[in-house]
mmCIF file of C-alpha atoms and ligand atoms in Angstrom:
data_model
loop_
_atom_site.group_PDB
_atom_site.id
_atom_site.type_symbol
_atom_site.label_atom_id
_atom_site.label_comp_id
_atom_site.label_asym_id
_atom_site.label_seq_id
_atom_site.Cartn_x
_atom_site.Cartn_y
_atom_site.Cartn_z
ATOM 1 C CA MET I 166 0.000 0.000 0.000
ATOM 2 C CA LYS I 167 2.822 2.353 0.903
ATOM 3 C CA HIS I 168 4.482 1.749 -2.461
ATOM 4 C CA PHE I 169 1.223 2.356 -4.193
ATOM 5 C CA ILE I 170 0.855 5.752 -2.537
ATOM 6 C CA ILE I 171 4.425 6.697 -3.407
ATOM 7 C CA ALA I 172 3.787 5.734 -7.026
ATOM 8 C CA ILE I 173 0.691 7.903 -7.116
ATOM 9 C CA LEU I 174 2.626 10.828 -5.651
ATOM 10 C CA LEU I 175 5.302 10.378 -8.284
ATOM 11 C CA LEU I 176 2.692 10.225 -10.985
ATOM 12 C CA THR I 177 1.136 13.418 -9.758
ATOM 13 C CA THR I 178 4.532 15.103 -9.882
ATOM 14 C CA VAL I 179 5.077 13.993 -13.447
ATOM 15 C CA PHE I 180 1.624 15.139 -14.508
ATOM 16 C CA LEU I 181 2.194 18.530 -12.960
ATOM 17 C CA SER I 182 5.680 18.984 -14.346
ATOM 18 C CA ALA I 183 4.836 18.096 -17.931
ATOM 19 C CA CYS I 184 3.713 21.320 -19.529
ATOM 20 C CA ASN I 185 1.467 20.516 -22.422
ATOM 21 C CA SER I 186 2.042 16.839 -22.915
ATOM 22 C CA ILE I 187 1.145 14.419 -20.232
ATOM 23 C CA LYS I 188 2.865 11.120 -20.223
ATOM 24 C CA VAL I 189 2.744 8.066 -18.114
ATOM 25 C CA PRO I 190 6.112 7.198 -16.618
ATOM 26 C CA LYS I 191 7.519 3.731 -17.038
ATOM 27 C CA SER I 192 7.010 3.023 -13.365
ATOM 28 C CA THR I 193 3.260 2.637 -13.932
ATOM 29 C CA MET I 194 3.979 -0.128 -16.375
ATOM 30 C CA ASP I 195 5.442 -2.184 -13.620
ATOM 31 C CA HIS I 196 2.655 -4.377 -12.449
ATOM 32 C CA LYS I 197 3.753 -3.993 -8.859
ATOM 33 C CA MET I 198 3.575 -0.199 -9.124
ATOM 34 C CA SER I 199 7.143 0.079 -7.917
ATOM 35 C CA ALA I 200 8.245 3.349 -6.446
ATOM 36 C CA THR I 201 11.259 3.711 -8.744
ATOM 37 C CA PRO I 202 11.760 7.445 -8.996
ATOM 38 C CA THR I 203 10.856 8.762 -12.394
ATOM 39 C CA ASN I 204 13.469 10.884 -13.998
ATOM 40 C CA VAL I 205 12.430 13.106 -16.866
ATOM 41 C CA VAL I 206 15.222 15.320 -18.141
ATOM 42 C CA PRO I 207 13.873 18.842 -18.751
ATOM 43 C CA THR I 208 14.411 19.871 -22.346
ATOM 44 C CA LYS I 209 13.756 22.580 -24.897
ATOM 45 C CA SER I 210 13.482 22.196 -28.615
ATOM 46 C CA GLU I 211 13.892 24.152 -31.785
ATOM 47 C CA TRP I 212 12.110 23.036 -34.932
ATOM 48 C CA LYS I 213 13.308 23.868 -38.428
ATOM 49 C CA ILE I 214 10.742 23.228 -41.092
ATOM 50 C CA ALA I 215 10.430 25.011 -44.454
ATOM 51 C CA ASP I 216 8.561 28.317 -44.157
ATOM 52 C CA HIS I 217 5.403 27.339 -46.019
ATOM 53 C CA PRO I 218 5.337 23.566 -46.246
ATOM 54 C CA LYS I 219 2.839 22.234 -48.762
ATOM 55 C CA ALA I 220 0.784 19.081 -48.664
ATOM 56 C CA ASN I 221 2.000 16.108 -50.710
ATOM 57 C CA GLU I 222 5.547 17.383 -50.924
ATOM 58 C CA GLU I 223 8.614 15.981 -49.239
ATOM 59 C CA ILE I 224 9.176 18.210 -46.231
ATOM 60 C CA PRO I 225 12.472 18.008 -44.343
ATOM 61 C CA ILE I 226 12.154 18.454 -40.591
ATOM 62 C CA SER I 227 15.020 19.227 -38.207
ATOM 63 C CA ILE I 228 14.550 19.039 -34.478
ATOM 64 C CA PHE I 229 17.199 20.398 -32.142
ATOM 65 C CA ILE I 230 17.029 19.116 -28.587
ATOM 66 C CA LYS I 231 18.528 21.362 -25.945
ATOM 67 C CA ASP I 232 18.808 21.523 -22.219
ATOM 68 C CA LYS I 233 17.255 24.264 -20.116
ATOM 69 C CA ALA I 234 20.399 26.361 -20.564
ATOM 70 C CA ASN I 235 19.888 26.215 -24.339
ATOM 71 C CA GLN I 236 22.882 23.947 -24.876
ATOM 72 C CA PRO I 237 22.469 20.983 -27.249
ATOM 73 C CA ILE I 238 21.890 17.635 -25.599
ATOM 74 C CA LYS I 239 24.327 15.333 -27.314
ATOM 75 C CA SER I 240 23.595 11.818 -26.249
ATOM 76 C CA PHE I 241 20.382 9.886 -26.116
ATOM 77 C CA GLU I 242 19.300 6.492 -24.918
ATOM 78 C CA THR I 243 18.084 3.985 -27.472
ATOM 79 C CA VAL I 244 14.532 3.203 -26.377
ATOM 80 C CA HIS I 245 12.534 0.620 -28.260
ATOM 81 C CA GLU I 246 15.332 0.429 -30.800
ATOM 82 C CA LYS I 247 15.315 4.145 -31.636
ATOM 83 C CA LYS I 248 16.764 7.366 -30.263
ATOM 84 C CA MET I 249 13.637 9.295 -31.186
ATOM 85 C CA HIS I 250 10.050 8.348 -31.905
ATOM 86 C CA LEU I 251 8.096 10.974 -33.812
ATOM 87 C CA PHE I 252 4.316 11.039 -34.007
ATOM 88 C CA ILE I 253 2.461 13.277 -36.435
ATOM 89 C CA VAL I 254 -1.295 13.745 -36.125
ATOM 90 C CA SER I 255 -3.681 16.034 -37.939
ATOM 91 C CA LYS I 256 -5.659 18.392 -35.733
ATOM 92 C CA ASP I 257 -8.802 16.234 -36.042
ATOM 93 C CA LEU I 258 -6.651 13.143 -35.260
ATOM 94 C CA SER I 259 -7.770 11.443 -38.479
ATOM 95 C CA TYR I 260 -4.168 11.229 -39.691
ATOM 96 C CA PHE I 261 -1.543 9.386 -37.643
ATOM 97 C CA SER I 262 2.069 8.679 -38.461
ATOM 98 C CA HIS I 263 4.819 7.106 -36.331
ATOM 99 C CA ILE I 264 8.285 7.618 -37.773
ATOM 100 C CA HIS I 265 11.898 7.663 -36.618
ATOM 101 C CA PRO I 266 14.165 10.627 -37.304
ATOM 102 C CA LYS I 267 17.894 10.053 -37.723
ATOM 103 C CA TYR I 268 20.229 11.377 -35.105
ATOM 104 C CA LYS I 269 22.814 13.586 -36.761
ATOM 105 C CA GLU I 270 24.932 15.136 -34.021
ATOM 106 C CA ASN I 271 24.903 18.062 -31.643
ATOM 107 C CA GLY I 272 21.317 17.363 -30.585
ATOM 108 C CA GLU I 273 19.917 17.441 -34.117
ATOM 109 C CA PHE I 274 17.441 14.901 -35.470
ATOM 110 C CA THR I 275 16.268 14.974 -39.066
ATOM 111 C CA ILE I 276 13.589 13.306 -41.141
ATOM 112 C CA THR I 277 11.635 13.963 -44.295
ATOM 113 C CA THR I 278 7.905 13.435 -44.371
ATOM 114 C CA THR I 279 4.862 14.146 -46.523
ATOM 115 C CA PHE I 280 1.706 15.692 -45.081
ATOM 116 C CA PRO I 281 -1.399 14.251 -46.762
ATOM 117 C CA ALA I 282 -3.456 17.482 -46.876
ATOM 118 C CA GLY I 283 -3.405 21.131 -45.878
ATOM 119 C CA GLY I 284 -4.217 22.036 -42.284
ATOM 120 C CA ASP I 285 -2.659 21.956 -38.841
ATOM 121 C CA TYR I 286 -0.606 19.063 -37.526
ATOM 122 C CA LYS I 287 0.805 18.280 -34.134
ATOM 123 C CA ILE I 288 4.267 16.757 -34.195
ATOM 124 C CA ILE I 289 5.424 15.000 -31.023
ATOM 125 C CA ALA I 290 9.010 13.949 -30.401
ATOM 126 C CA ASP I 291 9.560 11.291 -27.743
ATOM 127 C CA PHE I 292 13.190 10.719 -26.695
ATOM 128 C CA THR I 293 15.313 10.052 -23.635
ATOM 129 C CA PRO I 294 18.481 12.061 -22.997
ATOM 130 C CA LYS I 295 21.282 9.841 -21.607
ATOM 131 C CA GLY I 296 20.670 9.181 -17.962
ATOM 132 C CA GLY I 297 16.972 9.980 -18.143
ATOM 133 C CA GLY I 298 14.687 7.340 -16.693
ATOM 134 C CA ASP I 299 11.586 8.319 -18.599
ATOM 135 C CA SER I 300 11.238 9.890 -21.985
ATOM 136 C CA SER I 301 11.126 13.610 -22.526
ATOM 137 C CA ILE I 302 8.535 15.044 -24.881
ATOM 138 C CA GLU I 303 8.783 18.016 -27.183
ATOM 139 C CA SER I 304 5.982 18.998 -29.514
ATOM 140 C CA HIS I 305 5.252 21.470 -32.241
ATOM 141 C CA TRP I 306 2.153 22.615 -34.124
ATOM 142 C CA GLN I 307 2.750 22.954 -37.842
ATOM 143 C CA HIS I 308 0.540 24.571 -40.449
ATOM 144 C CA VAL I 309 0.661 22.938 -43.869
ATOM 145 C CA GLU I 310 -0.578 24.693 -46.986
ATOM 146 C CA GLY I 311 -2.750 23.008 -49.546
ATOM 147 C CA GLU I 312 -6.246 21.714 -49.972
ATOM 148 C CA THR I 313 -7.638 20.712 -46.599
ATOM 149 C CA ALA I 314 -9.205 17.342 -45.990
ATOM 150 C CA THR I 315 -12.748 17.165 -44.644
ATOM 151 C CA VAL I 316 -12.558 17.492 -40.887
ATOM 152 C CA GLU I 317 -13.621 14.253 -39.293
ATOM 153 C CA PRO I 318 -15.553 14.752 -36.061
ATOM 154 C CA LEU I 319 -14.130 12.708 -33.225
ATOM 155 C CA VAL I 320 -17.056 10.526 -32.241
ATOM 156 C CA PRO I 321 -16.552 7.749 -29.677
ATOM 157 C CA ASP I 322 -16.905 4.318 -31.296
ATOM 158 C CA GLN I 323 -20.080 2.499 -30.401
ATOM 159 C CA GLU I 324 -18.454 -0.831 -31.206
ATOM 160 C CA LEU I 325 -14.929 -1.537 -30.055
ATOM 161 C CA THR I 326 -14.194 -4.083 -32.773
ATOM 162 C CA LYS I 327 -12.499 -3.130 -36.033
ATOM 163 C CA VAL I 328 -11.131 -4.958 -39.015
ATOM 164 C CA VAL I 329 -7.767 -3.661 -40.214
ATOM 165 C CA ASP I 330 -5.539 -5.380 -42.796
ATOM 166 C CA GLY I 331 -7.301 -8.702 -42.379
ATOM 167 C CA LYS I 332 -7.191 -8.649 -38.568
ATOM 168 C CA LYS I 333 -10.192 -8.318 -36.360
ATOM 169 C CA VAL I 334 -9.228 -6.302 -33.291
ATOM 170 C CA THR I 335 -11.342 -5.802 -30.193
ATOM 171 C CA LEU I 336 -10.486 -3.312 -27.473
ATOM 172 C CA SER I 337 -11.655 -3.876 -23.910
ATOM 173 C CA PHE I 338 -10.947 -2.252 -20.538
ATOM 174 C CA SER I 339 -10.655 -3.440 -16.971
ATOM 175 C CA GLN I 340 -12.505 -0.227 -16.103
ATOM 176 C CA LEU I 341 -12.685 3.175 -17.711
ATOM 177 C CA THR I 342 -12.424 6.177 -15.410
ATOM 178 C CA ALA I 343 -10.148 9.206 -15.645
ATOM 179 C CA GLY I 344 -7.326 9.313 -13.120
ATOM 180 C CA GLU I 345 -7.464 5.604 -12.343
ATOM 181 C CA THR I 346 -5.167 2.844 -13.491
ATOM 182 C CA LEU I 347 -6.693 0.620 -16.107
ATOM 183 C CA HIS I 348 -5.740 -2.232 -18.356
ATOM 184 C CA LEU I 349 -6.537 -1.954 -22.047
ATOM 185 C CA THR I 350 -6.632 -5.258 -23.866
ATOM 186 C CA PHE I 351 -6.386 -5.619 -27.629
ATOM 187 C CA THR I 352 -7.612 -9.042 -28.753
ATOM 188 C CA ILE I 353 -6.478 -9.905 -32.252
ATOM 189 C CA THR I 354 -7.982 -12.595 -34.467
ATOM 190 C CA ASP I 355 -7.761 -13.405 -38.142
ATOM 191 C CA ALA I 356 -10.742 -11.630 -39.736
ATOM 192 C CA ALA I 357 -11.274 -14.355 -42.337
ATOM 193 C CA THR I 358 -11.035 -17.434 -40.130
ATOM 194 C CA ASN I 359 -11.803 -15.919 -36.721
ATOM 195 C CA LYS I 360 -8.795 -17.810 -35.344
ATOM 196 C CA PRO I 361 -6.843 -16.083 -32.570
ATOM 197 C CA ILE I 362 -3.520 -14.728 -33.768
ATOM 198 C CA THR I 363 -0.763 -16.229 -31.633
ATOM 199 C CA ASP I 364 2.278 -15.350 -33.702
ATOM 200 C CA LEU I 365 2.486 -11.602 -33.400
ATOM 201 C CA GLN I 366 6.039 -10.390 -33.889
ATOM 202 C CA PRO I 367 7.850 -7.912 -31.683
ATOM 203 C CA TYR I 368 7.690 -4.451 -33.196
ATOM 204 C CA LEU I 369 10.429 -2.105 -31.996
ATOM 205 C CA GLY I 370 11.172 -4.357 -29.080
ATOM 206 C CA ALA I 371 7.636 -4.779 -27.755
ATOM 207 C CA MET I 372 4.610 -6.916 -28.598
ATOM 208 C CA GLY I 373 2.770 -3.722 -29.465
ATOM 209 C CA HIS I 374 2.718 0.007 -29.000
ATOM 210 C CA MET I 375 -0.185 2.149 -27.995
ATOM 211 C CA VAL I 376 -0.497 5.875 -28.383
ATOM 212 C CA ALA I 377 -3.431 7.844 -27.027
ATOM 213 C CA MET I 378 -4.207 11.496 -27.584
ATOM 214 C CA SER I 379 -6.881 13.724 -26.152
ATOM 215 C CA ALA I 380 -9.362 15.229 -28.623
ATOM 216 C CA ASP I 381 -7.509 18.579 -28.544
ATOM 217 C CA ALA I 382 -4.187 16.789 -29.259
ATOM 218 C CA GLU I 383 -2.714 18.288 -26.074
ATOM 219 C CA LYS I 384 -2.398 15.146 -23.999
ATOM 220 C CA TYR I 385 -0.234 12.353 -25.270
ATOM 221 C CA LEU I 386 0.311 8.874 -23.856
ATOM 222 C CA HIS I 387 2.743 6.333 -25.307
ATOM 223 C CA ILE I 388 2.337 2.965 -23.684
ATOM 224 C CA HIS I 389 3.970 -0.412 -24.035
ATOM 225 C CA PRO I 390 2.526 -3.780 -23.113
ATOM 226 C CA MET I 391 2.779 -4.939 -19.537
ATOM 227 C CA THR I 392 4.613 -8.079 -20.492
ATOM 228 C CA THR I 393 6.761 -9.298 -23.314
ATOM 229 C CA ALA I 394 5.486 -12.843 -22.828
ATOM 230 C CA GLY I 395 3.050 -14.224 -25.362
ATOM 231 C CA ASN I 396 2.550 -13.372 -29.024
ATOM 232 C CA GLY I 397 -1.176 -12.712 -28.971
ATOM 233 C CA PRO I 398 -4.051 -12.971 -29.275
ATOM 234 C CA LYS I 399 -4.245 -10.589 -26.303
ATOM 235 C CA VAL I 400 -1.916 -7.637 -25.798
ATOM 236 C CA ILE I 401 -2.451 -5.823 -22.528
ATOM 237 C CA PHE I 402 -1.458 -2.229 -21.808
ATOM 238 C CA MET I 403 -1.687 -0.396 -18.522
ATOM 239 C CA THR I 404 -2.167 3.327 -18.223
ATOM 240 C CA ILE I 405 -3.996 6.222 -16.619
ATOM 241 C CA PHE I 406 -6.037 8.710 -18.593
ATOM 242 C CA PRO I 407 -5.220 11.977 -16.840
ATOM 243 C CA GLU I 408 -8.565 13.665 -17.487
ATOM 244 C CA ALA I 409 -12.052 12.796 -18.600
ATOM 245 C CA GLY I 410 -12.865 13.321 -22.252
ATOM 246 C CA VAL I 411 -12.637 11.886 -25.708
ATOM 247 C CA TYR I 412 -9.365 10.215 -26.690
ATOM 248 C CA LYS I 413 -8.175 8.555 -29.837
ATOM 249 C CA VAL I 414 -6.117 5.435 -29.267
ATOM 250 C CA TRP I 415 -3.904 3.742 -31.844
ATOM 251 C CA GLY I 416 -2.619 0.223 -31.327
ATOM 252 C CA GLN I 417 0.322 -0.847 -33.479
ATOM 253 C CA PHE I 418 1.292 -4.460 -33.944
ATOM 254 C CA LYS I 419 3.377 -6.562 -36.291
ATOM 255 C CA HIS I 420 2.263 -9.745 -38.000
ATOM 256 C CA ASP I 421 3.538 -11.497 -41.131
ATOM 257 C CA ASP I 422 6.337 -8.904 -41.194
ATOM 258 C CA LYS I 423 3.834 -6.090 -41.652
ATOM 259 C CA ILE I 424 2.862 -3.413 -39.169
ATOM 260 C CA PHE I 425 -0.808 -2.683 -38.757
ATOM 261 C CA THR I 426 -2.331 0.243 -36.904
ATOM 262 C CA VAL I 427 -5.779 0.041 -35.386
ATOM 263 C CA PRO I 428 -7.489 3.240 -34.171
ATOM 264 C CA PHE I 429 -10.319 3.557 -31.664
ATOM 265 C CA VAL I 430 -12.108 6.625 -30.328
ATOM 266 C CA ILE I 431 -13.168 6.304 -26.713
ATOM 267 C CA GLU I 432 -14.785 8.497 -24.131
ATOM 268 C CA VAL I 433 -13.176 8.387 -20.694
ATOM 269 C CA PRO I 434 -15.707 9.299 -18.006
ATOM 270 C CA LYS I 435 -14.741 11.335 -14.989
ATOM 271 C CA LYS I 436 -14.478 9.849 -11.544
HETATM 272 CU CU1 LIG R 1090 8.661 4.712 -32.612
#
């Protein structure tokens, strides 16, 4: 019980110290809720993107990671096989991309990407400076010129079963209340045969990845499965939704050497 309380206190600290992105520290992923201190290195970032990027063009992005004194941070931990994970979402969360910039040197990461339509995008960089226990987050809103896509309203799914790339995926929860720990379970079967899939492959060092974002794209959660044992059909994630509201959740898994991404829109009720 004592450890549990310490973990909650630590969580609260992390929630309060993160400015506009809220993340769940690794310690919550430990089933025992260990009281390992979380250690998020404070960072700053500078983003260099062409002045008026246009949709459907190759857009180079440079991200400079600095410490609070504005000095470049030069070394980073490799976490889930990469030094930086970059997520790009459109403002309505209909578009989602998970890519991996290259580390150049002197705190600079670069990547080239293509935005599918005009509009505003949130770009989230997730990385861990050397010695950091939990990842640091830097994010940037980017306007992209060009014809805008129809804005898709974010409506919670009535049915939490989807078919994506020949897989039938069902999402279920141990409970669903803001501010409380929950387990999210993705159950994956073959859509054609209805047989459970038991040969999922590790993708970036985990049996799956889950990203959740609040409807306003301000809160971001990146979660890994609770265990590396088992290759499906169930992949279980543990997290805490910091506030009530509508969230979009993307599960990413690998099967037959292909990555598939399954999105759900859920409404998290308040306590
Ligand atoms: Cu990644």
